[in-house]
Amino acid sequence: MTIQKMALIGTGVMGMGIAQIAAQAGVEVRLFDAKPGAAEQGLEKLKVTLHKLAAKGKLTEQQLVDTLARLIILESIEEVAGVDLVVEAIIENLEIKQTLFKQLERIVAEETILVSNTSSLSVTSIASACQHQGRIAGFHFFNPVPLMKIVEVIAGLATDEQVVVDLLDLATAWDFGCPD
Ligand SMILES: NC(=O)c1ccc[n+]([C@@H]2O[C@H](COP(=O)([O-])OP(=O)(O)OC[C@H]3O[C@@H](n4cnc5c(N)ncnc54)[C@H](O)[C@@H]3O)[C@@H](O)[C@H]2O)c1
């Protein structure tokens, strides 16, 4: 499965790091945060980072323009419809994550992969309230995301093997390693 469009829910420290590496890798990233103004704030900070990278010669002017164009702020969570992947990077709270995943299921297509960047919660528990649990997995990045270059793919009890393969392929495409 090729990931061309993704949504990033929770535009804090981790969310914006993941948004950066995905947008730099060519993925359209739709940003949503429940706190008013948080996505705008996150994107402003990221713009500064990307301009600094361009000033240091680590991004060409064209890469800078293209990366910025791939970062889109959503007005409502309903606008995540149509993406190939949703990455959740919200507060580390099981009930709030479960509620979000249930909500996401009502918006996205059945084949859309849903992942959590959780550090400590069970992927099986996060997915437990959902109807299509096979497409849900953990995709655990480390802080600071653009520098750490490593991500854990975590299967829950119900996660489809193909979803694990797709996430490992995506990590490789983004030039991220996976620990054994
Ligand atoms: N900070 C780290 O070093 C680190 C490392 C790996 C994984 N994580 C995990 O990543 C996730 C995010 O951590 P962070 O440090 O980026 O947090 P953060 O506090 O910087 O950002 C969380 C963002 O989520 C938003 N949010 C909260 N509830 C929401 C909801 N229901 N819907 C939409 N947006 C919501 C908040 O407004 C905030 O902008 C957590 O699950 C955390 O355990 C964190």
PDB file of N, CA and C and ligand atoms in Angstrom, residues 9-16 18 32-36 38-39 77 88-93 96-97 100 103 116-121 140-145, ligand 1:
ATOM      1  N   ILE A   9      -3.101  13.658  13.949  1.00  0.00           N
ATOM      2  CA  ILE A   9      -3.995  14.186  14.982  1.00  0.00           C
ATOM      3  C   ILE A   9      -3.172  14.427  16.244  1.00  0.00           C
ATOM      4  N   GLY A  10      -3.125  15.685  16.666  1.00  0.00           N
ATOM      5  CA  GLY A  10      -2.332  16.059  17.844  1.00  0.00           C
ATOM      6  C   GLY A  10      -1.033  16.693  17.392  1.00  0.00           C
ATOM      7  N   THR A  11      -1.044  18.030  17.288  1.00  0.00           N
ATOM      8  CA  THR A  11       0.095  18.730  16.675  1.00  0.00           C
ATOM      9  C   THR A  11       1.073  19.267  17.724  1.00  0.00           C
ATOM     10  N   GLY A  12       1.360  18.416  18.729  1.00  0.00           N
ATOM     11  CA  GLY A  12       2.340  18.787  19.751  1.00  0.00           C
ATOM     12  C   GLY A  12       3.748  18.418  19.300  1.00  0.00           C
ATOM     13  N   VAL A  13       4.588  18.147  20.281  1.00  0.00           N
ATOM     14  CA  VAL A  13       6.008  17.862  20.015  1.00  0.00           C
ATOM     15  C   VAL A  13       6.165  16.698  19.031  1.00  0.00           C
ATOM     16  N   MET A  14       5.545  15.577  19.367  1.00  0.00           N
ATOM     17  CA  MET A  14       5.722  14.379  18.525  1.00  0.00           C
ATOM     18  C   MET A  14       4.996  14.515  17.194  1.00  0.00           C
ATOM     19  N   GLY A  15       3.775  15.029  17.261  1.00  0.00           N
ATOM     20  CA  GLY A  15       2.975  15.149  16.049  1.00  0.00           C
ATOM     21  C   GLY A  15       3.674  15.972  14.983  1.00  0.00           C
ATOM     22  N   MET A  16       4.231  17.106  15.382  1.00  0.00           N
ATOM     23  CA  MET A  16       4.858  17.965  14.373  1.00  0.00           C
ATOM     24  C   MET A  16       6.179  17.375  13.878  1.00  0.00           C
ATOM     25  N   ILE A  18       6.620  14.149  13.446  1.00  0.00           N
ATOM     26  CA  ILE A  18       6.184  13.134  12.467  1.00  0.00           C
ATOM     27  C   ILE A  18       5.699  13.832  11.193  1.00  0.00           C
ATOM     28  N   PHE A  32      -4.528  18.129  12.420  1.00  0.00           N
ATOM     29  CA  PHE A  32      -5.692  18.479  13.236  1.00  0.00           C
ATOM     30  C   PHE A  32      -5.331  18.392  14.717  1.00  0.00           C
ATOM     31  N   ASP A  33      -5.776  19.387  15.470  1.00  0.00           N
ATOM     32  CA  ASP A  33      -5.610  19.376  16.923  1.00  0.00           C
ATOM     33  C   ASP A  33      -6.912  19.878  17.550  1.00  0.00           C
ATOM     34  N   ALA A  34      -7.289  19.278  18.681  1.00  0.00           N
ATOM     35  CA  ALA A  34      -8.549  19.665  19.327  1.00  0.00           C
ATOM     36  C   ALA A  34      -8.461  21.053  19.954  1.00  0.00           C
ATOM     37  N   LYS A  35      -7.243  21.480  20.288  1.00  0.00           N
ATOM     38  CA  LYS A  35      -7.089  22.788  20.955  1.00  0.00           C
ATOM     39  C   LYS A  35      -7.039  23.890  19.894  1.00  0.00           C
ATOM     40  N   PRO A  36      -7.932  24.859  19.974  1.00  0.00           N
ATOM     41  CA  PRO A  36      -7.927  25.917  18.960  1.00  0.00           C
ATOM     42  C   PRO A  36      -6.561  26.613  18.879  1.00  0.00           C
ATOM     43  N   ALA A  38      -3.715  25.365  18.092  1.00  0.00           N
ATOM     44  CA  ALA A  38      -2.529  24.507  18.300  1.00  0.00           C
ATOM     45  C   ALA A  38      -1.904  24.069  16.970  1.00  0.00           C
ATOM     46  N   ALA A  39      -2.728  23.742  15.997  1.00  0.00           N
ATOM     47  CA  ALA A  39      -2.174  23.307  14.705  1.00  0.00           C
ATOM     48  C   ALA A  39      -1.440  24.475  14.030  1.00  0.00           C
ATOM     49  N   ILE A  77     -12.207  17.656  12.209  1.00  0.00           N
ATOM     50  CA  ILE A  77     -11.665  16.294  12.096  1.00  0.00           C
ATOM     51  C   ILE A  77     -12.337  15.526  10.956  1.00  0.00           C
ATOM     52  N   GLU A  88      -2.045   9.101  15.142  1.00  0.00           N
ATOM     53  CA  GLU A  88      -2.544   9.755  16.367  1.00  0.00           C
ATOM     54  C   GLU A  88      -1.370  10.052  17.287  1.00  0.00           C
ATOM     55  N   ALA A  89      -1.243  11.325  17.683  1.00  0.00           N
ATOM     56  CA  ALA A  89      -0.173  11.729  18.623  1.00  0.00           C
ATOM     57  C   ALA A  89      -0.762  12.704  19.648  1.00  0.00           C
ATOM     58  N   ILE A  90      -1.894  12.284  20.246  1.00  0.00           N
ATOM     59  CA  ILE A  90      -2.559  13.147  21.234  1.00  0.00           C
ATOM     60  C   ILE A  90      -2.105  12.756  22.642  1.00  0.00           C
ATOM     61  N   ILE A  91      -2.759  13.340  23.612  1.00  0.00           N
ATOM     62  CA  ILE A  91      -2.451  13.095  25.027  1.00  0.00           C
ATOM     63  C   ILE A  91      -2.442  11.587  25.342  1.00  0.00           C
ATOM     64  N   GLU A  92      -1.524  11.195  26.247  1.00  0.00           N
ATOM     65  CA  GLU A  92      -1.366   9.772  26.600  1.00  0.00           C
ATOM     66  C   GLU A  92      -2.449   9.357  27.607  1.00  0.00           C
ATOM     67  N   ASN A  93      -3.664   9.152  27.093  1.00  0.00           N
ATOM     68  CA  ASN A  93      -4.793   8.797  27.953  1.00  0.00           C
ATOM     69  C   ASN A  93      -5.639   7.773  27.198  1.00  0.00           C
ATOM     70  N   ILE A  96      -9.316   8.693  26.135  1.00  0.00           N
ATOM     71  CA  ILE A  96      -9.380   9.744  25.102  1.00  0.00           C
ATOM     72  C   ILE A  96      -8.923   9.182  23.747  1.00  0.00           C
ATOM     73  N   LYS A  97      -7.903   8.327  23.784  1.00  0.00           N
ATOM     74  CA  LYS A  97      -7.442   7.712  22.523  1.00  0.00           C
ATOM     75  C   LYS A  97      -8.534   6.774  21.979  1.00  0.00           C
ATOM     76  N   LEU A 100     -11.176   8.766  20.308  1.00  0.00           N
ATOM     77  CA  LEU A 100     -10.715   9.298  19.024  1.00  0.00           C
ATOM     78  C   LEU A 100     -10.725   8.211  17.940  1.00  0.00           C
ATOM     79  N   GLN A 103     -14.140   7.531  16.765  1.00  0.00           N
ATOM     80  CA  GLN A 103     -14.591   8.653  15.934  1.00  0.00           C
ATOM     81  C   GLN A 103     -13.966   8.558  14.536  1.00  0.00           C
ATOM     82  N   SER A 116      -1.183   4.625  16.420  1.00  0.00           N
ATOM     83  CA  SER A 116      -0.987   5.461  17.602  1.00  0.00           C
ATOM     84  C   SER A 116       0.500   5.569  17.888  1.00  0.00           C
ATOM     85  N   ASN A 117       0.906   6.769  18.298  1.00  0.00           N
ATOM     86  CA  ASN A 117       2.311   6.974  18.695  1.00  0.00           C
ATOM     87  C   ASN A 117       2.486   6.747  20.204  1.00  0.00           C
ATOM     88  N   THR A 118       1.554   6.063  20.812  1.00  0.00           N
ATOM     89  CA  THR A 118       1.604   5.875  22.265  1.00  0.00           C
ATOM     90  C   THR A 118       2.949   5.334  22.747  1.00  0.00           C
ATOM     91  N   SER A 119       3.377   5.841  23.904  1.00  0.00           N
ATOM     92  CA  SER A 119       4.628   5.358  24.498  1.00  0.00           C
ATOM     93  C   SER A 119       4.374   4.170  25.411  1.00  0.00           C
ATOM     94  N   SER A 120       3.202   4.136  26.033  1.00  0.00           N
ATOM     95  CA  SER A 120       3.032   3.176  27.128  1.00  0.00           C
ATOM     96  C   SER A 120       1.715   2.418  27.114  1.00  0.00           C
ATOM     97  N   LEU A 121       0.762   2.827  26.281  1.00  0.00           N
ATOM     98  CA  LEU A 121      -0.548   2.176  26.327  1.00  0.00           C
ATOM     99  C   LEU A 121      -0.594   0.965  25.393  1.00  0.00           C
ATOM    100  N   HIS A 140       5.531   3.926  16.869  1.00  0.00           N
ATOM    101  CA  HIS A 140       6.099   4.677  17.998  1.00  0.00           C
ATOM    102  C   HIS A 140       7.420   5.336  17.631  1.00  0.00           C
ATOM    103  N   PHE A 141       7.351   6.652  17.431  1.00  0.00           N
ATOM    104  CA  PHE A 141       8.552   7.432  17.112  1.00  0.00           C
ATOM    105  C   PHE A 141       9.193   7.922  18.401  1.00  0.00           C
ATOM    106  N   PHE A 142      10.410   8.389  18.271  1.00  0.00           N
ATOM    107  CA  PHE A 142      11.163   8.884  19.426  1.00  0.00           C
ATOM    108  C   PHE A 142      11.479  10.364  19.229  1.00  0.00           C
ATOM    109  N   ASN A 143      11.678  11.036  20.330  1.00  0.00           N
ATOM    110  CA  ASN A 143      11.864  12.490  20.333  1.00  0.00           C
ATOM    111  C   ASN A 143      13.353  12.847  20.388  1.00  0.00           C
ATOM    112  N   PRO A 144      13.831  13.732  19.535  1.00  0.00           N
ATOM    113  CA  PRO A 144      13.159  14.443  18.448  1.00  0.00           C
ATOM    114  C   PRO A 144      13.078  13.590  17.174  1.00  0.00           C
ATOM    115  N   VAL A 145      11.893  13.524  16.624  1.00  0.00           N
ATOM    116  CA  VAL A 145      11.622  12.581  15.531  1.00  0.00           C
ATOM    117  C   VAL A 145      12.585  12.724  14.348  1.00  0.00           C
TER     118      VAL A 145
HETATM  119  N1  LIG B   1       7.183  13.502  24.105  1.00  0.00           N
HETATM  120  C1  LIG B   1       7.871  12.389  23.900  1.00  0.00           C
HETATM  121  O1  LIG B   1       9.086  12.308  24.128  1.00  0.00           O
HETATM  122  C2  LIG B   1       7.166  11.188  23.325  1.00  0.00           C
HETATM  123  C3  LIG B   1       7.943  10.172  22.724  1.00  0.00           C
HETATM  124  C4  LIG B   1       7.288   9.090  22.120  1.00  0.00           C
HETATM  125  C5  LIG B   1       5.901   9.010  22.151  1.00  0.00           C
HETATM  126  N2  LIG B   1       5.177  10.002  22.769  1.00  0.00           N
HETATM  127  C6  LIG B   1       3.706   9.872  22.741  1.00  0.00           C
HETATM  128  O2  LIG B   1       3.224  10.735  21.714  1.00  0.00           O
HETATM  129  C7  LIG B   1       1.920  11.227  22.074  1.00  0.00           C
HETATM  130  C8  LIG B   1       1.951  12.743  22.048  1.00  0.00           C
HETATM  131  O3  LIG B   1       2.948  13.208  22.942  1.00  0.00           O
HETATM  132  P1  LIG B   1       3.521  14.705  22.862  1.00  0.00           P
HETATM  133  O4  LIG B   1       4.695  14.759  23.772  1.00  0.00           O
HETATM  134  O5  LIG B   1       3.674  15.107  21.436  1.00  0.00           O
HETATM  135  O6  LIG B   1       2.306  15.525  23.502  1.00  0.00           O
HETATM  136  P2  LIG B   1       1.999  17.101  23.410  1.00  0.00           P
HETATM  137  O7  LIG B   1       1.322  17.451  24.693  1.00  0.00           O
HETATM  138  O8  LIG B   1       3.187  17.877  22.973  1.00  0.00           O
HETATM  139  O9  LIG B   1       0.917  17.187  22.224  1.00  0.00           O
HETATM  140  C9  LIG B   1      -0.344  16.567  22.301  1.00  0.00           C
HETATM  141  C10 LIG B   1      -1.303  17.373  21.437  1.00  0.00           C
HETATM  142  O10 LIG B   1      -2.528  16.635  21.334  1.00  0.00           O
HETATM  143  C11 LIG B   1      -3.614  17.546  21.409  1.00  0.00           C
HETATM  144  N3  LIG B   1      -4.789  16.800  21.822  1.00  0.00           N
HETATM  145  C12 LIG B   1      -5.092  16.313  23.061  1.00  0.00           C
HETATM  146  N4  LIG B   1      -6.249  15.626  23.017  1.00  0.00           N
HETATM  147  C13 LIG B   1      -6.678  15.662  21.728  1.00  0.00           C
HETATM  148  C14 LIG B   1      -7.792  15.102  21.040  1.00  0.00           C
HETATM  149  N5  LIG B   1      -8.719  14.364  21.679  1.00  0.00           N
HETATM  150  N6  LIG B   1      -7.905  15.313  19.709  1.00  0.00           N
HETATM  151  C15 LIG B   1      -6.991  16.050  19.042  1.00  0.00           C
HETATM  152  N7  LIG B   1      -5.907  16.623  19.638  1.00  0.00           N
HETATM  153  C16 LIG B   1      -5.756  16.412  20.966  1.00  0.00           C
HETATM  154  C17 LIG B   1      -3.155  18.621  22.393  1.00  0.00           C
HETATM  155  O11 LIG B   1      -3.885  19.824  22.205  1.00  0.00           O
HETATM  156  C18 LIG B   1      -1.668  18.757  22.009  1.00  0.00           C
HETATM  157  O12 LIG B   1      -1.472  19.746  21.018  1.00  0.00           O
HETATM  158  C19 LIG B   1       1.598  10.610  23.434  1.00  0.00           C
HETATM  159  O13 LIG B   1       0.851   9.444  23.233  1.00  0.00           O
HETATM  160  C20 LIG B   1       2.976  10.291  23.995  1.00  0.00           C
HETATM  161  O14 LIG B   1       2.958   9.230  24.930  1.00  0.00           O
HETATM  162  C21 LIG B   1       5.772  11.079  23.338  1.00  0.00           C
END
